[in-house]
Short mmCIF file of C-alpha atoms in Angstrom, two decimals:
data_model
loop_
_atom_site.label_atom_id
_atom_site.label_comp_id
_atom_site.label_asym_id
_atom_site.label_seq_id
_atom_site.Cartn_x
_atom_site.Cartn_y
_atom_site.Cartn_z
CA MET P 1 46.49 83.72 116.01
CA THR P 2 43.15 82.00 115.50
CA ALA P 3 41.57 79.65 117.97
CA GLU P 4 41.65 76.91 115.32
CA SER P 5 45.45 76.70 115.52
CA VAL P 6 45.43 75.95 119.26
CA THR P 7 43.92 72.92 120.95
CA ALA P 8 42.75 72.81 124.56
CA GLU P 9 44.43 69.64 125.87
CA SER P 10 42.92 69.61 129.36
CA ALA P 11 40.22 71.29 131.39
CA PRO P 12 40.90 72.88 134.79
CA ALA P 13 40.20 70.73 137.81
CA PHE P 14 39.65 71.54 141.50
CA ARG P 15 42.88 72.42 143.23
CA GLY P 16 42.43 71.98 146.96
CA ALA P 17 41.12 74.40 149.57
CA GLY P 18 41.40 78.15 149.87
CA ASP P 19 39.78 81.10 148.16
CA PRO P 20 41.60 82.19 144.99
CA ASP P 21 42.40 85.84 144.33
CA PRO P 22 39.99 86.64 141.46
CA ARG P 23 42.19 89.40 140.05
CA VAL P 24 45.21 87.67 138.49
CA SER P 25 45.86 84.84 136.03
CA VAL P 26 49.28 83.46 135.08
CA VAL P 27 50.39 82.67 131.51
CA VAL P 28 53.38 80.45 130.73
CA ILE P 29 54.77 79.64 127.28
CA THR P 30 56.98 76.59 126.84
CA ARG P 31 58.70 74.43 124.27
CA ASP P 32 60.61 71.18 124.88
CA ARG P 33 61.45 71.89 128.51
CA ARG P 34 59.14 69.46 130.25
CA GLU P 35 61.02 69.05 133.53
CA GLU P 36 61.61 72.78 134.03
CA LEU P 37 57.93 73.46 133.32
CA LEU P 38 56.74 70.78 135.77
CA HIS P 39 58.91 72.34 138.48
CA THR P 40 57.51 75.79 137.73
CA LEU P 41 53.93 74.53 137.82
CA GLY P 42 54.62 72.89 141.15
CA ARG P 43 55.73 76.27 142.49
CA LEU P 44 52.71 78.05 141.01
CA ALA P 45 50.39 75.45 142.53
CA GLU P 46 51.64 76.46 145.99
CA LEU P 47 50.84 80.17 145.61
CA PRO P 48 48.35 81.49 148.17
CA GLU P 49 46.63 83.51 145.42
CA ARG P 50 45.69 80.24 143.67
CA PRO P 51 45.64 81.92 140.23
CA PRO P 52 44.30 80.31 137.08
CA VAL P 53 47.37 79.16 135.14
CA PHE P 54 47.42 78.95 131.35
CA VAL P 55 50.21 76.98 129.70
CA VAL P 56 50.76 77.34 125.96
CA ASP P 57 52.83 74.42 124.67
CA ASN P 58 54.57 75.74 121.56
CA ALA P 59 54.56 72.43 119.65
CA SER P 60 56.87 70.56 122.03
CA SER P 61 58.18 67.16 120.97
CA ASP P 62 59.20 65.91 124.44
CA GLY P 63 55.79 64.92 125.81
CA THR P 64 55.22 68.22 127.61
CA SER P 65 51.46 68.35 127.13
CA ALA P 66 50.87 64.79 128.29
CA ALA P 67 53.08 65.31 131.34
CA VAL P 68 51.27 68.52 132.33
CA ALA P 69 47.84 66.97 131.87
CA ARG P 70 48.90 64.06 134.05
CA ALA P 71 50.68 65.95 136.84
CA HIS P 72 48.72 69.22 136.88
CA PRO P 73 45.18 68.67 135.58
CA TRP P 74 44.11 72.02 137.07
CA VAL P 75 46.17 73.89 134.45
CA ARG P 76 44.45 75.39 131.41
CA LEU P 77 46.62 73.67 128.82
CA LEU P 78 46.73 74.93 125.22
CA ARG P 79 48.76 73.16 122.55
CA ALA P 80 49.85 75.13 119.51
CA GLU P 81 50.28 73.42 116.14
CA ARG P 82 53.59 75.26 115.63
CA ASN P 83 56.02 77.30 117.68
CA LEU P 84 54.30 80.65 118.18
CA GLY P 85 57.07 82.25 120.24
CA ALA P 86 55.81 85.15 122.35
CA VAL P 87 52.55 85.19 120.41
CA GLY P 88 51.62 82.12 122.44
CA ARG P 89 50.98 84.55 125.29
CA ASN P 90 48.43 86.36 123.10
CA VAL P 91 46.57 83.08 122.57
CA ALA P 92 46.31 82.54 126.31
CA VAL P 93 45.32 86.13 127.12
CA GLU P 94 42.39 85.74 124.72
CA ARG P 95 41.02 83.28 127.29
CA VAL P 96 41.90 85.21 130.45
CA THR P 97 38.91 86.56 132.38
CA THR P 98 40.75 88.28 135.24
CA PRO P 99 41.56 92.03 135.14
CA TYR P 100 45.30 91.36 135.44
CA VAL P 101 47.62 88.82 133.85
CA ALA P 102 51.06 87.77 135.06
CA PHE P 103 53.64 86.16 132.82
CA CYS P 104 56.42 83.80 133.73
CA ASP P 105 58.67 81.50 131.74
CA ASP P 106 58.89 77.75 132.15
CA ASP P 107 62.02 78.27 134.26
CA SER P 108 60.68 81.05 136.50
CA TRP P 109 57.97 81.44 139.13
CA TRP P 110 56.37 84.09 141.35
CA GLU P 111 57.11 84.32 145.05
CA PRO P 112 54.09 83.66 147.30
CA GLY P 113 52.18 86.89 147.90
CA SER P 114 53.71 88.82 145.00
CA LEU P 115 50.77 88.36 142.64
CA GLY P 116 48.34 89.66 145.24
CA ALA P 117 50.64 92.59 145.98
CA ALA P 118 50.91 93.40 142.27
CA ALA P 119 47.13 93.35 141.97
CA ASP P 120 46.90 95.73 144.93
CA LEU P 121 49.26 98.14 143.17
CA LEU P 122 47.30 98.00 139.93
CA ASP P 123 44.03 98.46 141.84
CA ALA P 124 45.45 101.57 143.50
CA CYS P 125 46.95 103.09 140.32
CA PRO P 126 44.43 103.25 137.44
CA GLY P 127 47.02 104.80 135.11
CA LEU P 128 49.51 101.96 135.61
CA ALA P 129 49.55 99.33 132.84
CA ALA P 130 52.28 97.06 134.16
CA VAL P 131 54.37 96.43 137.23
CA THR P 132 57.68 94.56 137.07
CA ALA P 133 59.18 92.54 139.91
CA ARG P 134 62.65 92.06 141.33
CA ILE P 135 64.31 88.97 139.79
CA VAL P 136 66.24 86.52 141.95
CA VAL P 137 68.43 83.96 140.17
CA GLU P 138 68.36 80.41 141.52
CA PRO P 139 69.78 78.23 142.93
CA GLY P 140 72.05 80.82 144.51
CA GLY P 141 69.38 83.39 145.35
CA THR P 142 71.39 86.26 143.88
CA GLU P 143 69.78 89.29 142.30
CA ASP P 144 69.74 89.41 138.50
CA PRO P 145 72.05 92.22 137.23
CA ILE P 146 69.14 93.75 135.29
CA VAL P 147 67.43 94.62 138.58
CA ALA P 148 69.90 97.42 139.30
CA GLU P 149 68.89 99.06 136.01
CA LEU P 150 65.20 98.78 136.89
CA ARG P 151 65.75 100.12 140.38
CA HIS P 152 67.78 103.09 139.11
CA SER P 153 65.73 103.91 136.03
CA PRO P 154 66.64 107.34 134.60
CA LEU P 155 62.99 108.16 133.91
CA THR P 156 60.77 110.42 135.99
CA GLY P 157 57.04 110.07 136.42
CA PRO P 158 54.05 111.06 138.54
CA GLY P 159 54.29 110.75 142.30
CA TRP P 160 51.56 108.11 142.51
CA LEU P 161 53.71 105.48 140.81
CA PRO P 162 54.62 102.62 143.20
CA GLY P 163 58.25 102.67 142.11
CA PRO P 164 60.63 103.94 139.41
CA PRO P 165 58.96 104.43 136.02
CA LEU P 166 60.14 102.11 133.26
CA GLY P 167 60.27 102.39 129.49
CA SER P 168 59.98 98.65 128.92
CA PHE P 169 59.47 95.50 130.95
CA LEU P 170 60.57 91.88 131.26
CA ALA P 171 57.60 89.68 130.41
CA ALA P 172 58.65 86.85 132.73
CA ALA P 173 58.62 89.22 135.72
CA THR P 174 55.63 91.45 134.98
CA VAL P 175 51.94 91.70 135.80
CA LEU P 176 49.92 93.66 133.25
CA ARG P 177 46.44 95.08 133.04
CA THR P 178 44.64 92.63 130.73
CA ASP P 179 42.69 95.32 128.89
CA ALA P 180 45.84 97.37 128.29
CA PHE P 181 47.60 94.31 126.87
CA ARG P 182 44.72 93.69 124.49
CA SER P 183 44.43 97.36 123.51
CA VAL P 184 47.85 97.27 121.79
CA GLY P 185 47.25 93.89 120.17
CA GLY P 186 49.49 91.85 122.44
CA PHE P 187 52.98 90.89 121.34
CA SER P 188 53.83 91.47 117.69
CA PRO P 189 53.75 88.36 115.48
CA ARG P 190 56.44 90.04 113.38
CA LEU P 191 58.93 90.05 116.25
CA TRP P 192 58.08 86.49 117.37
CA LEU P 193 60.47 86.27 120.35
CA GLY P 194 63.46 88.19 121.66
CA GLY P 195 63.08 91.68 123.08
CA GLU P 196 59.44 91.65 122.04
CA GLU P 197 58.46 93.66 125.13
CA GLU P 198 60.01 96.93 123.95
CA LEU P 199 57.52 97.52 121.14
CA MET P 200 54.53 96.72 123.34
CA ALA P 201 55.82 98.93 126.17
CA THR P 202 56.28 101.86 123.80
CA ASP P 203 52.81 101.45 122.32
CA LEU P 204 51.40 101.43 125.87
CA MET P 205 53.26 104.67 126.68
CA VAL P 206 51.93 106.27 123.49
CA ARG P 207 48.43 105.52 124.78
CA GLY P 208 49.19 107.29 128.04
CA TRP P 209 49.94 104.30 130.24
CA TRP P 210 52.76 104.12 132.79
CA LEU P 211 55.02 101.16 133.59
CA ALA P 212 56.82 100.79 136.91
CA TYR P 213 59.23 98.67 138.92
CA ALA P 214 58.10 97.48 142.36
CA GLU P 215 60.76 96.37 144.82
CA GLU P 216 58.28 94.44 146.98
CA LEU P 217 57.46 91.96 144.19
CA THR P 218 59.74 89.00 143.50
CA VAL P 219 60.15 86.46 140.71
CA HIS P 220 62.57 83.54 140.94
CA HIS P 221 64.48 82.46 137.83
CA ALA P 222 66.39 79.19 137.44
CA PRO P 223 67.92 79.68 133.96
CA ALA P 224 67.63 76.68 131.68
CA ALA P 225 69.76 76.02 128.60
CA ARG P 226 68.77 78.15 125.62
CA ASP P 227 69.91 78.66 122.05
CA ALA P 228 72.12 81.67 122.77
CA THR P 229 73.06 82.37 119.16
CA GLY P 230 69.46 82.09 117.96
CA ARG P 231 68.30 84.42 120.72
CA ARG P 232 71.02 86.91 119.83
CA GLU P 233 70.08 86.89 116.16
CA ASP P 234 66.37 87.41 116.85
CA GLY P 235 67.03 89.99 119.56
CA LEU P 236 69.32 92.07 117.37
CA ARG P 237 66.90 91.94 114.44
CA ASN P 238 64.04 93.01 116.73
CA THR P 239 66.04 95.87 118.23
CA LEU P 240 66.69 97.21 114.74
CA TRP P 241 63.06 96.81 113.75
CA PHE P 242 61.85 98.57 116.88
CA GLY P 243 64.01 101.61 116.18
CA TRP P 244 62.88 101.76 112.57
CA LEU P 245 59.21 101.29 113.53
CA ARG P 246 58.89 103.90 116.28
CA ARG P 247 61.89 106.26 116.59
CA PRO P 248 62.36 109.50 114.64
CA LEU P 249 64.76 109.07 111.72
CA PRO P 250 67.86 110.60 113.42
CA ALA P 251 67.39 108.42 116.50
CA ALA P 252 66.77 105.29 114.41
CA LEU P 253 69.89 105.91 112.33
CA ARG P 254 71.97 106.65 115.44
CA ARG P 255 70.87 103.41 117.10
CA THR P 256 71.50 101.40 113.94
CA TRP P 257 75.00 102.83 113.55
CA HIS P 258 75.82 102.17 117.20
CA LEU P 259 74.75 98.54 116.91
CA ALA P 260 76.66 98.06 113.66
CA ARG P 261 79.83 99.26 115.41
CA THR P 262 79.45 97.43 118.73
CA VAL P 263 77.90 93.99 118.12
CA PRO P 264 80.22 91.06 117.34
CA HIS P 265 81.21 91.15 113.67
CA ASP P 266 80.27 87.57 112.93
CA ALA P 267 77.82 85.47 110.94
CA VAL P 268 75.08 85.76 113.58
CA SER P 269 75.11 89.54 113.49
CA ALA P 270 75.28 89.54 109.70
CA ARG P 271 72.20 87.33 109.51
CA ALA P 272 70.38 89.57 111.99
CA PHE P 273 71.10 92.71 109.95
CA GLY P 274 70.18 90.88 106.74
CA ARG P 275 66.84 89.72 108.16
CA ALA P 276 66.13 93.21 109.49
CA LEU P 277 66.79 94.76 106.08
CA ALA P 278 64.62 92.14 104.40
CA GLY P 279 61.73 93.35 106.56
CA LEU P 280 62.05 97.00 105.53
CA PRO P 281 58.97 96.95 103.22
CA TRP P 282 56.57 96.02 106.04
CA VAL P 283 58.47 98.16 108.56
CA LEU P 284 57.98 101.25 106.41
CA ARG P 285 54.30 100.42 105.92
CA GLU P 286 53.73 100.04 109.67
CA ARG P 287 56.09 102.78 110.88
CA ARG P 288 54.46 105.14 113.43
CA VAL P 289 56.82 107.64 115.04
CA VAL P 290 56.15 108.20 118.75
CA PRO P 291 55.26 111.65 120.13
CA SER P 292 58.04 113.82 121.54
CA GLY P 293 57.31 113.04 125.19
CA VAL P 294 57.68 109.31 124.64
CA GLU P 295 60.74 109.82 122.44
CA GLU P 296 62.42 111.73 125.26
CA ARG P 297 61.95 108.70 127.53
CA LEU P 298 63.34 106.40 124.86
CA ARG P 299 66.35 108.68 124.42
CA LEU P 300 67.12 108.57 128.15
CA LEU P 301 66.78 104.79 128.15
CA GLU P 302 69.05 104.45 125.13
CA ALA P 303 71.85 106.19 126.99
CA GLU P 304 71.35 103.81 129.92
CA GLN P 305 71.31 100.75 127.66
CA ARG P 306 74.66 101.71 126.16
CA ARG P 307 76.18 101.55 129.64
CA SER P 308 74.44 98.30 130.53
CA THR P 309 76.47 95.25 131.52
CA ALA P 310 73.33 93.11 131.77
CA ARG P 311 72.34 93.33 128.09
CA ARG P 312 74.85 92.33 125.45
CA TYR P 313 74.35 90.93 121.96
CA VAL P 314 76.70 88.02 122.52
CA GLY P 315 76.35 84.25 122.35
#
């Protein structure tokens, strides 16, 4: 995404007293959820790390940019000419100058101290590309069901890891090494949004990086209304594309057949499969099968995903 397609709506302003942690920036993408975003920015403004915060407004029509500029002039606000999906994060990371970058959604925020703790972990572990936090669902303060899967990851890794090794991550609860993010080209424009992390995580593993879960880090999530059917369609299409792009042929066919048998047999799933098949020409051009060590991790994760109650293609 070129700089010409994004406009800087406001410049950062002084944000009170206290020395900021120079290691971490925060990137938020948003679209037409002004009130949720303003709440999140209020929470981020209170963090003791005082991180630079980049907001990419994905062509909102509800006055988001004006409201952010008015209420939070310290935010680095970028307005996209169209909805960039997850690629909006790439646009912001182009402007990040800190060694680490944290993501959160417009309905989630980092607990005070967690960004500094994540930076400490990344400082201490040069081979670690990303560290993912525990997710607490608000307003009830209950743990997100996905956390149990992160905590009990079936993967094994080197003893220096700060927690269980992961084969993917949740962008809204992860701090990444900025250079590692850039080295794999950020999030794929092809995938746009919906399970876009899996491809990036795999490409990081191919380059020798490790990903880990860290129990001591916390992100809070207050889920806002989303287009569940649209998310399901994009997520299913992207899952198919990921398998075809990176898995050996038997594994890709096995995953495709499993999805065809288990997803709802409805118009949404049909559209997802149709869109995935329509992308086969570029998928075959860009297909790069992972090495055997990475494939073994993906195979272990696939077995875990089949048992998951936290991830279902429904909606």
